[in-house]
Amino acid sequence: MARSPTSFVCQSCGAAYTRWQGKCDSCGAWNTIAEESAATGVGARPGKPGKKGRTFALAGLDGANDDAPRTQTQVGELDRVFGGGLVKGSVILIGGDPGIGKSTLLIQASARLARMGHRVVYISGEEAVGQVRLRAERLGLSASPVELAAETNVEDIVATLSEGATPRLVVIDSIQTMWTETVESAPGTVSQVRSAAQVLIRHAKKSGAAIILVGHVTKDGQIAGPRVVEHMVDAVMSFEGEGGHHFRILRAMKNRFGPTDEIGVFEMTGKGLREVPNPSELFLAGRDLGAPGTAVFAGMEGTRPVLVEIQALVAASSLGTPRRAVVGWDPARLAMVLAVLDAHCGIRLGGHDVYLNVAGGLRIGEPAADLAVAAALVSSLSGTPLPADAVYFGEVSLSGAVRPVAQTAPRLKEAGKLGFARAVMPDTSRGDAAEPGLATQTVGHLSTMVADIAAAGVAGRPPEPRS
Ligand code: TYD
Ligand code: MG
């Protein structure tokens, strides 16, 4: 009798092998390969072989959609990241470290939606109904008509959801706890997660209910297991925050219905998550004015300007290879700025440890931060505080030239709004970005700015070195 064939699947990347092995050749992870039934696991095909296909109707792009395509959750920061609200029939994966606040965020959004009269179903696979209730009570949301269940079988869940009015939103917390009868593997394995997600996604598309899947993230920052559903869902968001900070940032990594560069900013309080509509004020709060090594960067996160403090510490190193530690920025970018400072501005940091930190746990992806980083580094090295009322932005090229960046006007506007008096920025040929009350100081080459900081240090500092 033929034995049902088995295969060995890496639980981290989904690569399949015919034999067990300790290390995955595909992603290099150790001890991630588990035995799964090939009939249901990777490479399994639904239906019987040789089945004849049926024909279906094809439609044009210009057909009308009958219903309002988006529903706003009224949690402004959430809607912003979604691209203007929840899209009908869409499936969103929200990943994040355990304890970061995913369940809190989603119960709050569910309650808002339910209070507006939409049907919202919250399925918890991790907590008992009582525990979810307890949290809702703490958040003052007990009165919201959210429909609650603690279930993990997706067939049962879909059957329940199919009864009555189509829910506007279904929250599945979390996808790792879900399992389907059609797959033999244990819940949490790649094939279970993938199959369970498939069932839920099919239901979302068919019924028009929006589904949010919660996914837990492993230590190395990847969405474990749910990594393999990333390509199946419409949007992938990550909910992140630095340990010790109260800020939480929701970031879109993939979004079929909206931009991926928007962030939503929240603050974790004793009464749940609070929206932060003006993140700059938060990121600049508690700024150490007058200390060397800090520069305010006027950045953009999607359509929204965000001012954030960049902190640098340059210290003489006792190590053969000096240390370079970066939090919140690209280390390769820092290496580039250091090289440009060395080659074109005479700033030698080869014997110094360099630490760089973006305040508030924000992660910056923009090259426009180059100028602010360079200013903070030079300020730290020379012990010269930068002017407290200045913001910096501009991209530094390998030649040391400071290049213009996009969206100058909103950056200046935000700086003006928060009381800054000057902006150190690239020379934009178009003078369309002037902001009343804000002096602009254009820099063509990085060495000009370095010389300015050094001159300010000589003029305004007592001559003895700081101890
Ligand atoms: P939770 O939403 O359970 O996280 P996740 O679902 O991502 O695992 O959040 C739990 C954390 O949030 C916990 O450490 C306590 C904190 N918290 C507050 O600070 N205030 C609150 O009102 C709530 C509900 C949680
Ligand atoms: Mg949770």
CSV table of C-alpha atoms and ligand atoms in Angstrom, one decimal:
chain,number,residue,atom,x,y,z
A,1,MET,CA,0.0,0.0,0.0
A,2,ALA,CA,1.3,3.5,-0.9
A,3,ARG,CA,2.2,5.5,2.2
A,4,SER,CA,1.0,9.1,2.2
A,5,PRO,CA,4.1,11.0,1.2
A,6,THR,CA,5.6,13.4,3.6
A,7,SER,CA,7.9,16.3,3.1
A,8,PHE,CA,10.0,18.4,5.4
A,9,VAL,CA,9.2,22.1,5.4
A,10,CYS,CA,11.2,25.0,6.9
A,11,GLN,CA,9.0,26.8,9.3
A,12,SER,CA,10.8,30.0,8.7
A,13,CYS,CA,10.9,30.4,4.9
A,14,GLY,CA,8.7,27.5,3.6
A,15,ALA,CA,11.4,25.7,1.6
A,16,ALA,CA,10.5,22.0,1.2
A,17,TYR,CA,13.0,19.0,1.5
A,18,THR,CA,12.6,15.3,1.0
A,19,ARG,CA,14.7,14.5,4.1
A,20,TRP,CA,15.1,16.1,7.5
A,21,GLN,CA,18.1,18.3,8.0
A,22,GLY,CA,19.4,20.5,10.8
A,23,LYS,CA,19.9,23.6,8.7
A,24,CYS,CA,17.7,25.1,6.0
A,25,ASP,CA,19.7,25.6,2.8
A,26,SER,CA,17.4,28.3,1.7
A,27,CYS,CA,17.3,30.7,4.6
A,28,GLY,CA,20.1,29.4,6.7
A,29,ALA,CA,18.0,29.0,9.8
A,30,TRP,CA,18.8,26.1,12.2
A,31,ASN,CA,16.3,23.6,13.6
A,32,THR,CA,13.3,25.1,11.7
A,33,ILE,CA,12.5,22.0,9.5
A,34,ALA,CA,9.5,20.0,10.5
A,35,GLU,CA,7.8,17.0,9.0
A,36,GLU,CA,4.5,17.7,7.2
A,37,SER,CA,2.2,15.6,5.1
A,38,ALA,CA,2.9,16.4,1.5
A,39,ALA,CA,-0.7,15.7,0.6
A,40,THR,CA,-1.7,18.8,2.5
A,41,GLY,CA,1.5,20.7,2.8
A,42,VAL,CA,3.7,22.6,0.3
A,43,GLY,CA,3.0,21.6,-3.2
A,44,ALA,CA,-0.4,20.1,-2.5
A,45,ARG,CA,-3.0,20.8,-5.1
A,46,PRO,CA,-6.7,21.2,-4.3
A,47,GLY,CA,-9.1,19.0,-6.1
A,48,LYS,CA,-8.6,15.8,-8.1
A,49,PRO,CA,-6.1,15.6,-11.0
A,50,GLY,CA,-7.6,15.5,-14.4
A,51,LYS,CA,-10.7,17.6,-13.5
A,52,LYS,CA,-12.0,19.6,-16.4
A,53,GLY,CA,-12.1,23.4,-15.7
A,54,ARG,CA,-15.3,25.3,-15.9
A,55,THR,CA,-15.7,28.6,-17.8
A,56,PHE,CA,-16.3,31.9,-16.1
A,57,ALA,CA,-17.3,35.4,-17.2
A,58,LEU,CA,-14.7,38.1,-17.7
A,59,ALA,CA,-15.5,41.7,-16.7
A,60,GLY,CA,-14.2,45.1,-17.7
A,61,LEU,CA,-12.2,47.6,-15.5
A,62,ASP,CA,-15.0,50.2,-15.8
A,63,GLY,CA,-17.7,48.3,-14.0
A,64,ALA,CA,-19.4,50.0,-11.1
A,65,ASN,CA,-18.9,48.9,-7.5
A,66,ASP,CA,-22.2,48.8,-5.6
A,67,ASP,CA,-21.1,49.7,-2.1
A,68,ALA,CA,-18.9,52.3,-0.5
A,69,PRO,CA,-15.5,50.7,-0.9
A,70,ARG,CA,-14.0,52.0,2.4
A,71,THR,CA,-15.1,52.2,6.0
A,72,GLN,CA,-13.4,54.6,8.3
A,73,THR,CA,-12.6,53.1,11.7
A,74,GLN,CA,-12.5,56.6,13.2
A,75,VAL,CA,-9.1,55.8,14.6
A,76,GLY,CA,-7.5,58.4,12.5
A,77,GLU,CA,-3.9,57.1,12.7
A,78,LEU,CA,-5.2,53.6,11.7
A,79,ASP,CA,-7.2,54.9,8.7
A,80,ARG,CA,-4.2,56.9,7.6
A,81,VAL,CA,-2.0,53.8,7.4
A,82,PHE,CA,-4.8,51.7,5.7
A,83,GLY,CA,-5.0,54.4,3.0
A,84,GLY,CA,-8.2,56.0,4.1
A,85,GLY,CA,-10.1,53.3,5.8
A,86,LEU,CA,-10.9,49.6,5.7
A,87,VAL,CA,-11.5,48.3,2.2
A,88,LYS,CA,-14.4,45.9,1.7
A,89,GLY,CA,-13.3,42.3,1.5
A,90,SER,CA,-9.7,43.1,2.1
A,91,VAL,CA,-7.4,41.1,4.4
A,92,ILE,CA,-4.7,42.9,6.5
A,93,LEU,CA,-2.0,41.2,8.4
A,94,ILE,CA,-0.7,43.1,11.4
A,95,GLY,CA,2.5,41.8,12.9
A,96,GLY,CA,4.4,42.9,15.9
A,97,ASP,CA,6.3,41.7,19.0
A,98,PRO,CA,4.3,40.0,21.7
A,99,GLY,CA,3.0,42.6,24.2
A,100,ILE,CA,3.4,45.6,21.8
A,101,GLY,CA,-0.3,46.3,21.9
A,102,LYS,CA,-1.8,44.6,18.8
A,103,SER,CA,-4.8,43.2,20.7
A,104,THR,CA,-5.3,46.5,22.4
A,105,LEU,CA,-5.3,48.5,19.2
A,106,LEU,CA,-7.7,46.1,17.5
A,107,ILE,CA,-10.2,45.9,20.3
A,108,GLN,CA,-10.2,49.7,20.4
A,109,ALA,CA,-10.8,49.9,16.6
A,110,SER,CA,-13.4,47.2,16.8
A,111,ALA,CA,-15.3,49.0,19.5
A,112,ARG,CA,-15.2,52.3,17.6
A,113,LEU,CA,-16.6,50.6,14.5
A,114,ALA,CA,-19.2,48.7,16.4
A,115,ARG,CA,-20.4,51.8,18.1
A,116,MET,CA,-21.0,53.3,14.7
A,117,GLY,CA,-23.5,50.5,14.0
A,118,HIS,CA,-21.3,48.2,12.0
A,119,ARG,CA,-21.2,44.5,12.7
A,120,VAL,CA,-17.8,43.6,14.2
A,121,VAL,CA,-16.6,40.2,15.2
A,122,TYR,CA,-13.5,39.6,17.3
A,123,ILE,CA,-12.2,36.1,17.4
A,124,SER,CA,-9.5,35.5,20.0
A,125,GLY,CA,-7.5,32.3,19.7
A,126,GLU,CA,-5.1,33.3,22.5
A,127,GLU,CA,-7.3,34.7,25.3
A,128,ALA,CA,-10.5,33.5,26.8
A,129,VAL,CA,-13.6,35.6,26.3
A,130,GLY,CA,-13.4,36.7,29.9
A,131,GLN,CA,-9.9,38.0,29.4
A,132,VAL,CA,-10.9,40.0,26.4
A,133,ARG,CA,-13.8,41.4,28.3
A,134,LEU,CA,-11.6,42.3,31.2
A,135,ARG,CA,-9.3,44.3,28.9
A,136,ALA,CA,-12.4,46.0,27.3
A,137,GLU,CA,-13.6,46.9,30.7
A,138,ARG,CA,-10.3,48.5,31.6
A,139,LEU,CA,-10.4,50.5,28.4
A,140,GLY,CA,-14.0,51.6,29.0
A,141,LEU,CA,-15.3,49.8,26.0
A,142,SER,CA,-17.6,47.3,27.6
A,143,ALA,CA,-20.7,49.0,26.2
A,144,SER,CA,-19.6,48.6,22.5
A,145,PRO,CA,-21.6,45.9,20.7
A,146,VAL,CA,-18.6,43.9,19.5
A,147,GLU,CA,-19.3,40.2,19.0
A,148,LEU,CA,-16.8,38.1,20.8
A,149,ALA,CA,-15.6,34.5,20.7
A,150,ALA,CA,-12.6,32.4,21.6
A,151,GLU,CA,-12.2,29.9,18.7
A,152,THR,CA,-9.4,28.4,16.7
A,153,ASN,CA,-11.0,26.3,14.1
A,154,VAL,CA,-11.3,28.2,10.8
A,155,GLU,CA,-14.1,26.1,9.4
A,156,ASP,CA,-16.2,26.8,12.5
A,157,ILE,CA,-15.3,30.5,12.3
A,158,VAL,CA,-16.3,30.8,8.6
A,159,ALA,CA,-19.6,28.9,9.3
A,160,THR,CA,-20.4,31.3,12.1
A,161,LEU,CA,-19.4,34.4,10.1
A,162,SER,CA,-21.6,33.3,7.2
A,163,GLU,CA,-24.7,33.5,9.4
A,164,GLY,CA,-26.6,36.8,9.7
A,165,ALA,CA,-25.4,40.1,8.3
A,166,THR,CA,-21.9,40.2,6.8
A,167,PRO,CA,-19.6,41.7,9.4
A,168,ARG,CA,-17.8,44.9,8.4
A,169,LEU,CA,-14.7,43.8,10.3
A,170,VAL,CA,-13.5,40.5,11.6
A,171,VAL,CA,-10.4,40.4,13.8
A,172,ILE,CA,-8.5,37.1,14.0
A,173,ASP,CA,-6.1,37.2,17.0
A,174,SER,CA,-3.8,35.5,16.1
A,175,ILE,CA,-3.3,33.6,12.8
A,176,GLN,CA,-0.8,31.3,14.5
A,177,THR,CA,-3.4,29.8,16.7
A,178,MET,CA,-5.8,29.0,13.9
A,179,TRP,CA,-6.1,25.5,12.4
A,180,THR,CA,-8.0,23.8,9.6
A,181,GLU,CA,-9.2,20.2,9.5
A,182,THR,CA,-7.9,19.8,6.0
A,183,VAL,CA,-4.3,19.9,7.2
A,184,GLU,CA,-2.8,17.3,9.6
A,185,SER,CA,0.1,19.4,10.9
A,186,ALA,CA,0.0,21.1,14.3
A,187,PRO,CA,-1.4,24.7,14.6
A,188,GLY,CA,1.4,27.2,14.0
A,189,THR,CA,3.2,25.2,11.4
A,190,VAL,CA,3.7,26.8,8.0
A,191,SER,CA,1.1,24.6,6.2
A,192,GLN,CA,-1.5,25.2,9.0
A,193,VAL,CA,-1.0,28.9,9.0
A,194,ARG,CA,-1.1,29.1,5.2
A,195,SER,CA,-4.2,26.9,4.8
A,196,ALA,CA,-6.0,28.6,7.6
A,197,ALA,CA,-5.2,32.0,6.1
A,198,GLN,CA,-6.4,30.7,2.7
A,199,VAL,CA,-9.8,29.7,4.1
A,200,LEU,CA,-10.2,33.1,5.8
A,201,ILE,CA,-9.0,35.1,2.8
A,202,ARG,CA,-11.4,33.2,0.5
A,203,HIS,CA,-14.2,34.0,3.0
A,204,ALA,CA,-13.3,37.7,3.0
A,205,LYS,CA,-13.3,37.9,-0.8
A,206,LYS,CA,-16.6,36.1,-1.1
A,207,SER,CA,-18.5,37.8,1.6
A,208,GLY,CA,-17.0,41.3,1.5
A,209,ALA,CA,-16.0,41.4,5.2
A,210,ALA,CA,-12.7,43.0,5.9
A,211,ILE,CA,-10.5,40.7,8.0
A,212,ILE,CA,-7.5,41.7,10.1
A,213,LEU,CA,-5.1,38.9,11.0
A,214,VAL,CA,-2.8,39.3,13.9
A,215,GLY,CA,0.7,37.7,13.5
A,216,HIS,CA,3.4,37.4,16.0
A,217,VAL,CA,6.9,38.3,15.1
A,218,THR,CA,10.1,36.3,15.9
A,219,LYS,CA,13.1,37.8,17.6
A,220,ASP,CA,14.8,38.6,14.3
A,221,GLY,CA,11.9,40.8,13.3
A,222,GLN,CA,10.3,38.6,10.7
A,223,ILE,CA,6.7,37.6,11.0
A,224,ALA,CA,7.1,34.0,11.9
A,225,GLY,CA,5.0,31.5,10.0
A,226,PRO,CA,2.8,34.3,8.7
A,227,ARG,CA,5.8,35.3,6.6
A,228,VAL,CA,4.3,32.8,4.2
A,229,VAL,CA,0.9,34.6,4.1
A,230,GLU,CA,2.4,38.0,3.3
A,231,HIS,CA,2.0,37.5,-0.4
A,232,MET,CA,-1.6,36.3,0.0
A,233,VAL,CA,-3.0,39.2,2.0
A,234,ASP,CA,-3.8,42.7,0.7
A,235,ALA,CA,-1.8,44.6,3.2
A,236,VAL,CA,1.0,43.9,5.7
A,237,MET,CA,1.4,46.2,8.6
A,238,SER,CA,3.9,46.1,11.4
A,239,PHE,CA,3.2,47.5,14.8
A,240,GLU,CA,6.5,48.5,16.5
A,241,GLY,CA,7.9,50.4,19.4
A,242,GLU,CA,11.2,50.6,21.2
A,243,GLY,CA,11.4,49.0,24.6
A,244,GLY,CA,11.0,51.7,27.3
A,245,HIS,CA,9.2,54.1,25.1
A,246,HIS,CA,5.5,54.6,25.1
A,247,PHE,CA,5.3,55.4,21.4
A,248,ARG,CA,4.0,52.8,19.1
A,249,ILE,CA,4.3,53.1,15.3
A,250,LEU,CA,2.1,51.3,12.8
A,251,ARG,CA,3.8,51.1,9.5
A,252,ALA,CA,2.5,49.7,6.2
A,253,MET,CA,5.0,47.3,4.5
A,254,LYS,CA,2.7,46.3,1.7
A,255,ASN,CA,-0.7,47.8,0.8
A,256,ARG,CA,-2.7,47.1,-2.3
A,257,PHE,CA,-5.1,49.9,-1.5
A,258,GLY,CA,-2.9,52.6,-0.2
A,259,PRO,CA,0.5,54.1,0.3
A,260,THR,CA,3.3,52.2,2.1
A,261,ASP,CA,5.2,55.2,3.4
A,262,GLU,CA,2.5,56.5,5.9
A,263,ILE,CA,3.0,55.8,9.6
A,264,GLY,CA,0.4,55.9,12.4
A,265,VAL,CA,1.7,57.1,15.8
A,266,PHE,CA,0.2,56.0,19.0
A,267,GLU,CA,1.0,56.3,22.7
A,268,MET,CA,0.4,53.5,25.1
A,269,THR,CA,-1.2,54.9,28.2
A,270,GLY,CA,-2.9,53.3,31.2
A,271,LYS,CA,-6.2,53.6,29.3
A,272,GLY,CA,-5.0,51.9,26.1
A,273,LEU,CA,-3.6,53.4,23.0
A,274,ARG,CA,-4.0,57.1,22.3
A,275,GLU,CA,-3.6,58.6,18.9
A,276,VAL,CA,-0.9,61.1,18.3
A,277,PRO,CA,-2.0,63.3,15.5
A,278,ASN,CA,1.1,65.6,15.8
A,279,PRO,CA,4.1,63.2,16.2
A,280,SER,CA,6.7,66.0,16.0
A,281,GLU,CA,5.7,67.4,19.4
A,282,LEU,CA,6.1,63.9,20.9
A,283,PHE,CA,9.5,63.2,19.3
A,284,LEU,CA,10.9,66.6,20.3
A,285,ALA,CA,9.6,66.5,23.9
A,286,GLY,CA,12.3,66.3,26.5
A,287,ARG,CA,14.9,67.6,24.1
A,288,ASP,CA,18.2,68.4,25.8
A,289,LEU,CA,18.8,71.9,24.5
A,290,GLY,CA,22.3,73.2,24.4
A,291,ALA,CA,24.0,69.7,24.5
A,292,PRO,CA,26.4,69.0,21.7
A,293,GLY,CA,25.6,66.1,19.4
A,294,THR,CA,22.0,66.6,18.7
A,295,ALA,CA,20.3,68.0,15.5
A,296,VAL,CA,16.7,68.3,14.6
A,297,PHE,CA,15.8,66.6,11.3
A,298,ALA,CA,12.8,67.8,9.4
A,299,GLY,CA,11.7,64.6,7.8
A,300,MET,CA,8.7,63.3,6.0
A,301,GLU,CA,6.7,60.1,6.8
A,302,GLY,CA,4.4,59.7,3.8
A,303,THR,CA,2.5,62.8,3.4
A,304,ARG,CA,3.2,64.1,6.9
A,305,PRO,CA,6.2,66.1,8.0
A,306,VAL,CA,7.8,64.8,11.2
A,307,LEU,CA,10.5,66.6,13.1
A,308,VAL,CA,12.7,64.3,15.1
A,309,GLU,CA,15.9,64.7,17.1
A,310,ILE,CA,19.0,62.9,15.9
A,311,GLN,CA,21.6,62.2,18.6
A,312,ALA,CA,25.2,61.4,17.9
A,313,LEU,CA,28.0,60.5,20.3
A,314,VAL,CA,31.6,60.5,19.0
A,315,ALA,CA,34.2,59.3,21.5
A,316,ALA,CA,37.8,58.3,21.2
A,317,SER,CA,38.1,54.6,20.8
A,318,SER,CA,40.4,52.2,22.5
A,319,LEU,CA,39.5,49.4,20.1
A,320,GLY,CA,41.4,48.5,17.0
A,321,THR,CA,38.2,48.6,15.0
A,322,PRO,CA,36.1,51.4,16.4
A,323,ARG,CA,32.5,50.8,17.2
A,324,ARG,CA,29.7,52.0,15.0
A,325,ALA,CA,26.2,51.6,16.6
A,326,VAL,CA,23.1,52.9,15.0
A,327,VAL,CA,19.5,52.8,16.2
A,328,GLY,CA,16.8,54.0,13.9
A,329,TRP,CA,18.8,54.6,10.8
A,330,ASP,CA,20.7,52.7,8.1
A,331,PRO,CA,24.2,51.8,9.2
A,332,ALA,CA,25.4,51.7,5.6
A,333,ARG,CA,24.2,55.3,5.2
A,334,LEU,CA,26.1,56.3,8.4
A,335,ALA,CA,29.3,54.7,7.0
A,336,MET,CA,28.8,56.8,3.8
A,337,VAL,CA,28.4,60.1,5.7
A,338,LEU,CA,31.5,59.3,7.8
A,339,ALA,CA,33.4,58.6,4.6
A,340,VAL,CA,32.3,61.9,3.0
A,341,LEU,CA,33.2,63.8,6.2
A,342,ASP,CA,36.6,62.2,6.1
A,343,ALA,CA,37.3,62.6,2.4
A,344,HIS,CA,35.9,66.1,1.8
A,345,CYS,CA,35.7,67.9,5.1
A,346,GLY,CA,38.8,66.7,6.9
A,347,ILE,CA,36.9,65.2,9.8
A,348,ARG,CA,38.8,62.0,10.8
A,349,LEU,CA,36.7,59.6,12.8
A,350,GLY,CA,38.8,56.5,12.1
A,351,GLY,CA,39.9,56.4,15.8
A,352,HIS,CA,36.5,57.2,17.3
A,353,ASP,CA,33.5,55.2,18.3
A,354,VAL,CA,30.4,56.6,16.7
A,355,TYR,CA,26.9,56.1,18.2
A,356,LEU,CA,23.8,57.4,16.4
A,357,ASN,CA,20.3,57.3,17.8
A,358,VAL,CA,17.0,58.6,16.4
A,359,ALA,CA,15.0,59.8,19.4
A,360,GLY,CA,11.6,58.4,20.3
A,361,GLY,CA,12.1,55.0,18.6
A,362,LEU,CA,11.4,56.3,15.1
A,363,ARG,CA,13.1,54.6,12.2
A,364,ILE,CA,14.1,56.9,9.4
A,365,GLY,CA,14.5,55.7,5.8
A,366,GLU,CA,15.0,58.9,4.1
A,367,PRO,CA,18.4,60.0,2.6
A,368,ALA,CA,17.3,63.5,3.5
A,369,ALA,CA,18.6,62.8,7.1
A,370,ASP,CA,22.2,62.8,5.9
A,371,LEU,CA,22.7,66.5,6.6
A,372,ALA,CA,21.2,66.3,10.1
A,373,VAL,CA,23.3,63.3,10.9
A,374,ALA,CA,26.5,65.0,9.7
A,375,ALA,CA,25.6,68.1,11.8
A,376,ALA,CA,25.1,66.0,14.9
A,377,LEU,CA,28.3,64.1,14.3
A,378,VAL,CA,30.4,67.2,13.8
A,379,SER,CA,28.7,68.9,16.8
A,380,SER,CA,29.5,65.9,19.0
A,381,LEU,CA,33.1,65.7,17.9
A,382,SER,CA,33.8,69.4,18.4
A,383,GLY,CA,31.7,69.7,21.5
A,384,THR,CA,29.8,72.6,19.9
A,385,PRO,CA,26.0,72.6,20.5
A,386,LEU,CA,24.0,73.3,17.4
A,387,PRO,CA,21.6,76.2,17.5
A,388,ALA,CA,18.5,75.0,19.3
A,389,ASP,CA,16.2,76.8,16.9
A,390,ALA,CA,17.5,75.2,13.7
A,391,VAL,CA,16.3,72.2,11.7
A,392,TYR,CA,18.4,70.3,9.1
A,393,PHE,CA,17.6,68.3,6.0
A,394,GLY,CA,19.3,67.4,2.8
A,395,GLU,CA,20.9,64.5,1.0
A,396,VAL,CA,24.7,64.3,0.9
A,397,SER,CA,26.3,62.9,-2.2
A,398,LEU,CA,29.6,61.0,-2.3
A,399,SER,CA,31.3,64.2,-3.6
A,400,GLY,CA,30.2,66.1,-0.5
A,401,ALA,CA,27.6,68.1,-2.4
A,402,VAL,CA,24.3,68.7,-0.6
A,403,ARG,CA,21.5,67.7,-2.9
A,404,PRO,CA,17.9,68.9,-2.8
A,405,VAL,CA,15.2,66.6,-1.5
A,406,ALA,CA,11.5,66.4,-2.2
A,407,GLN,CA,8.8,68.2,-0.3
A,408,THR,CA,10.7,71.2,1.0
A,409,ALA,CA,7.5,73.2,1.7
A,410,PRO,CA,5.8,70.9,4.2
A,411,ARG,CA,9.1,70.4,6.1
A,412,LEU,CA,9.6,74.2,6.5
A,413,LYS,CA,5.9,74.7,7.4
A,414,GLU,CA,6.1,72.1,10.2
A,415,ALA,CA,9.4,73.7,11.5
A,416,GLY,CA,7.7,77.1,11.5
A,417,LYS,CA,4.7,75.7,13.3
A,418,LEU,CA,6.8,74.3,16.0
A,419,GLY,CA,8.7,77.5,16.6
A,420,PHE,CA,11.9,76.9,14.8
A,421,ALA,CA,13.6,80.0,13.4
A,422,ARG,CA,15.9,78.6,10.7
A,423,ALA,CA,16.4,75.7,8.4
A,424,VAL,CA,19.8,74.5,7.2
A,425,MET,CA,19.0,72.9,3.8
A,426,PRO,CA,20.1,72.3,0.2
A,427,ASP,CA,19.9,75.1,-2.3
A,428,THR,CA,16.6,74.6,-4.1
A,429,SER,CA,16.6,76.5,-7.3
A,430,ARG,CA,12.9,77.2,-6.9
A,431,GLY,CA,12.3,79.7,-4.2
A,432,ASP,CA,8.7,78.5,-3.8
A,433,ALA,CA,9.1,77.1,-0.3
A,434,ALA,CA,9.6,80.2,1.8
A,435,GLU,CA,8.0,80.1,5.2
A,436,PRO,CA,7.3,83.3,7.0
A,437,GLY,CA,9.3,83.7,10.2
A,438,LEU,CA,11.7,80.9,9.2
A,439,ALA,CA,15.2,81.9,7.9
A,440,THR,CA,16.6,79.5,5.4
A,441,GLN,CA,20.3,78.9,5.2
A,442,THR,CA,21.3,77.0,2.1
A,443,VAL,CA,24.3,74.7,2.0
A,444,GLY,CA,25.9,73.7,-1.3
A,445,HIS,CA,28.7,71.5,0.1
A,446,LEU,CA,29.0,69.7,3.3
A,447,SER,CA,32.3,71.4,4.1
A,448,THR,CA,30.5,74.7,4.3
A,449,MET,CA,28.3,73.5,7.1
A,450,VAL,CA,31.2,71.8,8.9
A,451,ALA,CA,33.1,75.1,8.8
A,452,ASP,CA,30.1,77.0,10.1
A,453,ILE,CA,29.8,74.7,13.1
A,454,ALA,CA,33.5,74.9,13.8
A,455,ALA,CA,33.4,78.7,13.6
A,456,ALA,CA,30.4,78.8,16.0
A,457,GLY,CA,32.4,76.6,18.4
A,458,VAL,CA,35.4,79.0,18.4
A,459,ALA,CA,33.2,82.1,18.8
A,460,GLY,CA,30.9,80.8,21.5
A,461,ARG,CA,32.8,78.4,23.7
A,462,PRO,CA,35.3,78.8,26.5
A,463,PRO,CA,38.7,77.7,25.2
A,464,GLU,CA,39.3,74.8,27.6
A,465,PRO,CA,38.2,71.4,26.4
A,466,ARG,CA,35.2,69.8,28.1
A,467,SER,CA,36.0,67.2,30.7
B,1,TYD,P1,-1.5,43.6,24.1
B,1,TYD,O1,-2.5,44.4,23.3
B,1,TYD,O2,-2.0,42.4,24.8
B,1,TYD,O3,-0.3,43.2,23.2
B,1,TYD,P2,-0.2,42.1,22.0
B,1,TYD,O4,-1.6,41.7,21.6
B,1,TYD,O5,0.6,42.8,20.9
B,1,TYD,O6,0.6,40.9,22.5
B,1,TYD,O7,-0.8,44.7,25.0
B,1,TYD,C1,-0.3,44.3,26.2
B,1,TYD,C2,0.6,45.4,26.8
B,1,TYD,O8,0.1,46.7,26.7
B,1,TYD,C3,0.9,45.1,28.2
B,1,TYD,O9,2.3,45.0,28.4
B,1,TYD,C4,0.3,46.1,29.0
B,1,TYD,C5,0.1,47.2,28.0
B,1,TYD,N1,-1.2,48.0,28.2
B,1,TYD,C6,-1.2,49.3,28.8
B,1,TYD,O10,-0.1,49.8,29.0
B,1,TYD,N2,-2.4,49.9,28.9
B,1,TYD,C7,-3.5,49.4,28.6
B,1,TYD,O11,-4.6,50.0,28.8
B,1,TYD,C8,-3.5,48.1,28.1
B,1,TYD,C9,-4.8,47.4,27.7
B,1,TYD,C10,-2.4,47.4,27.9
B,2,MG,MG,-2.5,39.9,21.8
